Amino acid sequence: MSVEESLERSTSAASLAHAQRLSEKIKEKINTSPEEFRVLTGDRPTGNLHLGHYFGSLRNRVELQRKGVETWLVIADFQVITDRDGTGPIRERVRSLATDYLAVGIDPDAAVIFPHSAIPGLNELMLPFLSLVTDAELRRNPTVKAEHEATGGRPLSGLLLTYPVHQAADILFCKANLVPVGKDQLPHLEQARVIADRFEARYGRPAGRETPVFPRPQALLSEGTSILGLDGAKMSKSRGNTIEIGMSADETAKRIKKAVTDSDRHITYDPEGRPEVSNLLLLASLAQGRPAVEIAEEIGDGGAGTLKKIVTESINEMFAPIRAKRAELAKDPGYVDGIVRRGIEMANERANKTLAEVREALQMVY
């Protein structure tokens, strides 16, 4: 490892430790003063949401909202075409995503759910924001680098290159000051903070304003557990190795029955040595709210068949009320569409106010 690489790794470790300490303080403050925070989070509508999404982020969003934190959920439909040649059945997927949000417990009367393509003011912020970042900074972003490598040498699109700036616009347009992220997403949030700081330094504030136009958004590091797909690889909608939130009990049983395990009949929880078996135990653990080791000890020599039976029963029991609610919502797409339209209206109102402040700071009010 070179000196530069060593320094970069050391800096990254120190930054992560700082982010973790700050995140813990924020969690404590949420318990006493939730009204001080506005959360922005969301998903790309590239397919149906699955158990990885639920255990990784969705249930945390519901918990934050229940604690009284103002919640904004962006359906990042423009970001579908960062690395794809078409949008696919985008309207159906946007509705499906909104349906999943409502089914898992998001309160539609308290949350703002919107697709960012429907918010012109949000997207207009890309222009001044792009003036505040460099080409080199964008190319160093880990997600941009990873996505580019995944294309197999395909030329980098301008939209993919500016993906971090678009995320910053999602966060900053609504003045969100808290963003739930995993540690791999911290560079995106740092880019949003850099943009907020540079805007303040370069353009200042509109006359009479005492605070910056944009708050510096902080990270709420996710406690979500990383779950593998049923084939032992990364859980991915495109691989078909997921259990979708909206699947029936029978579909779930069929998927789990085909899940990869190993030849050892004695069941143990060993994520390093037995990742596939341990992943199934983790699913049962998350669904039951009990330690995976405890479940493994109970199965003992019961083998993969018993393990899969327990996982199936645990998942289906936990998700039964969510799936029932989802089925009811699916019968009334007009209701779900109404929630999204209301979110679009509220997001546009907020975006227009923010854009007016930006234009004033830029001295572009004519």
Coordinates of C-alpha atoms in Angstrom, one line a residue:
M1 CA 0.0 0.0 0.0
S2 CA 1.3 3.4 -0.9
V3 CA 1.7 6.3 1.5
E4 CA -1.2 8.1 -0.2
E5 CA -3.5 5.1 0.0
S6 CA -2.5 4.6 3.7
L7 CA -3.3 8.2 4.5
E8 CA -6.6 8.0 2.6
R9 CA -7.7 4.9 4.5
S10 CA -6.7 6.5 7.8
T11 CA -8.6 9.6 7.0
S12 CA -11.7 7.6 5.9
A13 CA -11.5 5.6 9.2
A14 CA -11.3 8.8 11.2
S15 CA -14.2 10.3 9.2
L16 CA -16.4 7.3 9.8
A17 CA -15.6 7.3 13.5
H18 CA -16.5 11.0 13.7
A19 CA -19.8 10.3 11.8
Q20 CA -20.7 7.5 14.1
R21 CA -20.2 9.6 17.2
L22 CA -22.2 12.4 15.8
S23 CA -24.9 10.0 14.7
E24 CA -25.3 8.7 18.2
K25 CA -25.7 12.2 19.6
I26 CA -28.4 12.9 17.0
K27 CA -30.3 9.7 17.9
E28 CA -30.3 10.9 21.5
K29 CA -31.6 14.3 20.5
I30 CA -34.3 12.8 18.3
N31 CA -35.7 11.1 21.4
T32 CA -36.1 14.5 23.2
S33 CA -36.5 17.0 20.3
P34 CA -37.7 15.3 17.1
E35 CA -39.2 18.5 15.9
E36 CA -35.7 19.9 15.2
F37 CA -35.2 17.5 12.4
R38 CA -36.3 17.0 8.8
V39 CA -35.4 13.8 7.2
L40 CA -34.9 13.2 3.4
T41 CA -34.5 9.7 2.2
G42 CA -35.9 7.5 -0.7
D43 CA -35.3 4.9 -3.4
R44 CA -34.9 4.5 -7.1
P45 CA -38.0 2.9 -8.8
T46 CA -36.0 0.2 -10.6
G47 CA -38.2 -2.6 -9.3
N48 CA -40.3 -3.8 -6.3
L49 CA -38.9 -3.3 -2.8
H50 CA -37.7 -6.4 -0.9
L51 CA -36.7 -7.7 2.5
G52 CA -33.3 -6.1 2.2
H53 CA -35.0 -2.7 1.8
Y54 CA -37.3 -3.4 4.7
F55 CA -34.7 -4.5 7.2
G56 CA -32.1 -2.1 5.9
S57 CA -34.0 1.1 5.9
L58 CA -37.8 1.0 5.6
R59 CA -38.6 0.1 9.2
N60 CA -36.1 2.7 10.4
R61 CA -38.0 5.3 8.5
V62 CA -41.2 4.3 10.1
E63 CA -39.7 4.5 13.5
L64 CA -38.3 8.0 12.9
Q65 CA -41.7 9.2 11.8
R66 CA -43.4 7.6 14.8
K67 CA -40.9 9.5 17.0
G68 CA -42.1 12.8 15.4
V69 CA -39.4 13.5 12.8
E70 CA -40.7 15.3 9.7
T71 CA -40.2 12.8 6.8
W72 CA -39.7 13.5 3.1
L73 CA -39.5 10.5 0.8
V74 CA -38.1 11.1 -2.7
I75 CA -38.8 8.5 -5.4
A76 CA -35.7 9.1 -7.5
D77 CA -37.2 8.4 -11.0
F78 CA -34.7 10.5 -12.9
Q79 CA -31.9 8.4 -11.4
V80 CA -33.3 5.3 -13.2
I81 CA -31.7 6.6 -16.4
T82 CA -28.3 7.3 -14.9
D83 CA -27.2 3.8 -16.0
R84 CA -30.0 2.6 -18.2
D85 CA -31.2 3.1 -21.8
G86 CA -34.9 3.4 -20.9
T87 CA -37.3 4.0 -18.0
G88 CA -39.2 0.7 -18.1
P89 CA -42.6 0.6 -16.6
I90 CA -41.8 3.7 -14.6
R91 CA -45.4 4.8 -13.7
E92 CA -46.2 1.4 -12.3
R93 CA -43.0 1.3 -10.3
V94 CA -43.5 4.7 -8.8
R95 CA -46.9 3.7 -7.7
S96 CA -45.6 0.4 -6.4
L97 CA -42.9 2.2 -4.3
A98 CA -45.4 4.5 -2.8
T99 CA -47.7 1.6 -2.0
D100 CA -44.8 -0.2 -0.2
Y101 CA -44.1 2.9 1.8
L102 CA -47.7 3.1 3.0
A103 CA -48.0 -0.7 3.6
V104 CA -45.0 -0.8 5.9
G105 CA -46.4 2.0 8.0
I106 CA -45.4 5.4 6.6
D107 CA -48.2 7.8 7.7
P108 CA -49.4 9.6 4.5
D109 CA -50.8 12.5 6.5
A110 CA -47.4 13.3 7.9
A111 CA -45.0 12.3 5.2
V112 CA -44.2 14.0 1.8
I113 CA -43.9 11.3 -0.9
F114 CA -42.9 12.6 -4.4
P115 CA -41.0 11.7 -7.6
H116 CA -38.3 14.3 -8.1
S117 CA -38.9 14.5 -11.9
A118 CA -42.2 16.3 -11.0
I119 CA -40.4 19.1 -9.1
P120 CA -38.9 21.6 -11.6
G121 CA -37.5 23.8 -8.9
L122 CA -35.5 21.0 -7.3
N123 CA -34.0 20.1 -10.7
E124 CA -33.2 23.7 -11.5
L125 CA -30.9 23.8 -8.4
M126 CA -28.6 21.5 -10.4
L127 CA -27.4 24.5 -12.4
P128 CA -26.0 26.6 -9.6
F129 CA -24.9 23.5 -7.7
L130 CA -22.8 22.3 -10.7
S131 CA -20.9 25.5 -10.6
L132 CA -19.8 24.7 -7.1
V133 CA -18.1 21.3 -7.8
T134 CA -15.3 20.1 -10.0
D135 CA -15.0 17.3 -12.5
A136 CA -12.3 15.7 -10.4
E137 CA -14.4 15.7 -7.3
L138 CA -17.3 14.0 -9.0
R139 CA -15.1 11.4 -10.6
R140 CA -13.6 10.5 -7.1
N141 CA -17.1 9.8 -5.7
P142 CA -17.1 6.0 -4.8
T143 CA -20.6 5.4 -6.2
V144 CA -19.8 7.1 -9.5
K145 CA -16.6 5.1 -9.7
A146 CA -18.4 1.8 -8.9
E147 CA -21.2 2.4 -11.3
H148 CA -18.8 3.4 -14.1
E149 CA -16.8 0.2 -13.5
A150 CA -20.0 -1.9 -13.6
T151 CA -20.8 -0.6 -17.1
G152 CA -17.8 -2.5 -18.4
G153 CA -16.1 0.4 -20.1
R154 CA -19.2 2.1 -21.4
P155 CA -18.7 5.9 -21.6
L156 CA -19.8 7.7 -18.5
S157 CA -23.0 9.6 -19.0
G158 CA -23.2 13.2 -17.8
L159 CA -26.2 12.3 -15.6
L160 CA -24.2 9.5 -13.9
L161 CA -21.2 11.8 -13.4
T162 CA -23.4 14.4 -11.7
Y163 CA -25.4 11.9 -9.7
P164 CA -24.0 13.2 -6.4
V165 CA -25.1 16.7 -7.3
H166 CA -28.6 15.6 -8.1
Q167 CA -28.7 13.8 -4.7
A168 CA -27.5 17.1 -3.1
A169 CA -30.4 18.9 -4.8
D170 CA -32.9 16.2 -3.4
I171 CA -31.6 16.9 0.1
L172 CA -31.1 20.6 0.0
F173 CA -34.2 21.8 -1.8
C174 CA -36.4 20.9 1.1
K175 CA -33.9 22.1 3.7
A176 CA -33.5 18.6 5.1
N177 CA -30.9 18.5 7.9
L178 CA -30.8 14.8 8.5
V179 CA -30.2 11.9 6.0
P180 CA -30.2 8.2 7.0
V181 CA -27.3 6.6 5.2
G182 CA -25.0 3.6 5.3
K183 CA -21.3 4.2 5.7
D184 CA -20.8 3.7 1.9
Q185 CA -23.1 6.7 1.2
L186 CA -21.3 9.2 3.4
P187 CA -19.4 10.7 0.5
H188 CA -22.7 11.7 -1.2
L189 CA -23.8 13.5 2.0
E190 CA -20.4 15.1 2.3
Q191 CA -20.8 16.4 -1.3
A192 CA -24.2 18.0 -0.2
R193 CA -22.5 19.7 2.7
V194 CA -19.7 21.0 0.5
I195 CA -22.2 22.4 -1.9
A196 CA -24.1 24.1 1.0
D197 CA -20.9 25.6 2.4
R198 CA -19.6 26.8 -1.0
F199 CA -22.9 28.4 -1.8
E200 CA -22.8 30.3 1.4
A201 CA -19.2 31.3 0.9
R202 CA -19.6 32.4 -2.7
Y203 CA -23.0 34.0 -2.7
G204 CA -23.9 34.7 0.9
R205 CA -27.4 35.2 2.0
P206 CA -30.4 37.2 0.7
A207 CA -30.7 40.6 2.4
G208 CA -32.2 40.4 5.9
R209 CA -31.6 36.7 6.2
E210 CA -29.7 35.7 9.4
T211 CA -29.1 32.0 8.6
P212 CA -27.6 30.3 5.5
V213 CA -29.9 29.4 2.7
F214 CA -29.0 25.7 3.1
P215 CA -28.5 23.9 6.3
R216 CA -25.6 21.4 6.6
P217 CA -27.3 18.0 6.5
Q218 CA -26.0 15.5 9.0
A219 CA -25.8 11.7 8.6
L220 CA -27.9 9.3 10.7
L221 CA -25.9 6.2 10.2
S222 CA -28.2 3.3 9.5
E223 CA -28.2 0.3 11.8
G224 CA -29.7 -1.7 9.0
T225 CA -28.3 -5.2 8.6
S226 CA -26.7 -6.3 5.4
I227 CA -28.7 -9.3 4.0
L228 CA -27.5 -11.5 1.1
G229 CA -29.7 -12.7 -1.6
L230 CA -31.1 -16.2 -1.5
D231 CA -28.3 -17.4 -3.8
G232 CA -25.6 -16.2 -1.5
A233 CA -24.8 -13.2 -3.7
K234 CA -25.6 -9.6 -3.1
M235 CA -29.4 -9.1 -2.8
S236 CA -30.5 -7.5 -6.1
K237 CA -33.8 -7.0 -7.9
S238 CA -32.1 -7.8 -11.2
R239 CA -30.8 -11.2 -10.0
G240 CA -34.2 -12.5 -8.8
N241 CA -32.7 -13.5 -5.5
T242 CA -34.9 -11.4 -3.3
I243 CA -38.2 -11.8 -1.4
E244 CA -40.3 -8.8 -2.3
I245 CA -42.5 -7.1 0.3
G246 CA -45.6 -7.7 -1.9
M247 CA -45.0 -11.4 -2.5
S248 CA -47.6 -13.9 -1.3
A249 CA -46.9 -16.5 1.4
D250 CA -46.7 -19.2 -1.3
E251 CA -44.3 -17.2 -3.4
T252 CA -42.1 -16.6 -0.4
A253 CA -42.1 -20.3 0.5
K254 CA -41.0 -21.2 -3.1
R255 CA -38.2 -18.7 -3.1
I256 CA -36.9 -19.8 0.3
K257 CA -37.1 -23.5 -0.7
K258 CA -34.6 -22.8 -3.5
A259 CA -32.3 -20.8 -1.3
V260 CA -28.6 -21.9 -1.3
T261 CA -27.3 -23.7 1.9
D262 CA -24.5 -26.2 2.3
S263 CA -24.0 -30.0 2.9
D264 CA -23.5 -29.8 6.7
R265 CA -26.7 -31.0 8.4
H266 CA -25.9 -29.4 11.7
I267 CA -27.0 -25.8 11.7
T268 CA -24.7 -23.1 13.1
Y269 CA -24.5 -19.3 12.9
D270 CA -21.1 -18.6 11.3
P271 CA -21.3 -15.7 8.9
E272 CA -17.7 -16.1 7.7
G273 CA -17.6 -19.9 7.3
R274 CA -21.2 -20.5 6.4
P275 CA -22.6 -17.3 4.8
E276 CA -25.6 -18.8 3.1
V277 CA -26.9 -20.7 6.1
S278 CA -26.1 -17.8 8.4
N279 CA -28.0 -15.4 6.0
L280 CA -31.2 -17.6 6.4
L281 CA -30.7 -17.6 10.2
L282 CA -30.3 -13.8 10.1
L283 CA -33.7 -13.5 8.2
A284 CA -35.4 -15.6 10.9
S285 CA -33.7 -13.6 13.6
L286 CA -34.8 -10.3 12.2
A287 CA -38.4 -11.5 11.7
Q288 CA -38.6 -13.1 15.2
G289 CA -36.6 -10.5 17.1
R290 CA -34.3 -13.2 18.6
P291 CA -30.6 -13.9 18.3
A292 CA -29.6 -15.9 15.2
V293 CA -27.3 -18.1 17.4
E294 CA -30.3 -19.0 19.6
I295 CA -32.4 -20.1 16.6
A296 CA -29.4 -22.1 15.2
E297 CA -29.1 -24.0 18.5
E298 CA -32.8 -24.9 18.5
I299 CA -32.5 -26.3 15.0
G300 CA -29.3 -28.2 15.7
D301 CA -29.2 -31.3 13.5
G302 CA -32.5 -30.5 11.9
G303 CA -30.8 -29.6 8.6
A304 CA -31.5 -27.2 5.9
G305 CA -35.1 -28.4 5.5
T306 CA -36.0 -27.4 9.1
L307 CA -34.1 -24.1 8.7
K308 CA -36.0 -23.1 5.6
K309 CA -39.3 -24.1 7.2
I310 CA -38.6 -21.8 10.2
V311 CA -37.4 -18.9 8.0
T312 CA -40.5 -19.3 5.8
E313 CA -42.9 -19.3 8.8
S314 CA -41.1 -16.4 10.5
I315 CA -41.1 -14.2 7.4
N316 CA -44.7 -14.9 6.4
E317 CA -45.9 -14.3 10.0
M318 CA -44.1 -11.0 10.3
F319 CA -45.2 -9.7 6.9
A320 CA -48.8 -11.0 6.9
P321 CA -50.3 -7.6 8.1
I322 CA -48.0 -5.6 5.8
R323 CA -49.0 -7.7 2.8
A324 CA -52.7 -7.5 3.8
K325 CA -52.5 -3.8 3.9
R326 CA -50.6 -3.7 0.6
A327 CA -53.2 -5.8 -1.1
E328 CA -55.9 -3.4 0.1
L329 CA -53.9 -0.4 -1.1
A330 CA -53.4 -2.1 -4.5
K331 CA -57.1 -2.3 -5.0
D332 CA -57.3 1.5 -4.8
P333 CA -54.6 2.9 -7.0
G334 CA -56.4 6.2 -7.2
Y335 CA -55.8 6.6 -3.4
V336 CA -52.1 6.0 -3.8
D337 CA -51.8 8.3 -6.8
G338 CA -53.6 11.0 -4.7
I339 CA -51.0 10.7 -2.0
V340 CA -48.2 11.1 -4.5
R341 CA -50.0 14.1 -6.1
R342 CA -50.3 15.7 -2.7
G343 CA -46.6 15.1 -2.2
I344 CA -45.8 16.7 -5.5
E345 CA -47.8 19.8 -4.6
M346 CA -46.1 20.1 -1.3
A347 CA -42.6 19.5 -2.7
N348 CA -43.2 22.0 -5.5
E349 CA -44.3 24.7 -3.0
R350 CA -41.1 24.1 -0.9
A351 CA -38.9 24.0 -4.0
N352 CA -40.2 27.3 -5.3
K353 CA -39.5 29.0 -2.0
T354 CA -36.0 27.6 -1.9
L355 CA -35.4 28.6 -5.5
A356 CA -36.6 32.1 -4.8
E357 CA -34.0 32.4 -2.0
V358 CA -31.3 31.1 -4.3
R359 CA -32.1 33.5 -7.1
E360 CA -32.1 36.4 -4.6
A361 CA -28.7 35.3 -3.3
L362 CA -27.4 35.0 -6.9
Q363 CA -28.9 38.5 -7.6
M364 CA -31.0 37.0 -10.4
V365 CA -34.3 38.5 -9.5
Y366 CA -35.6 40.4 -12.5

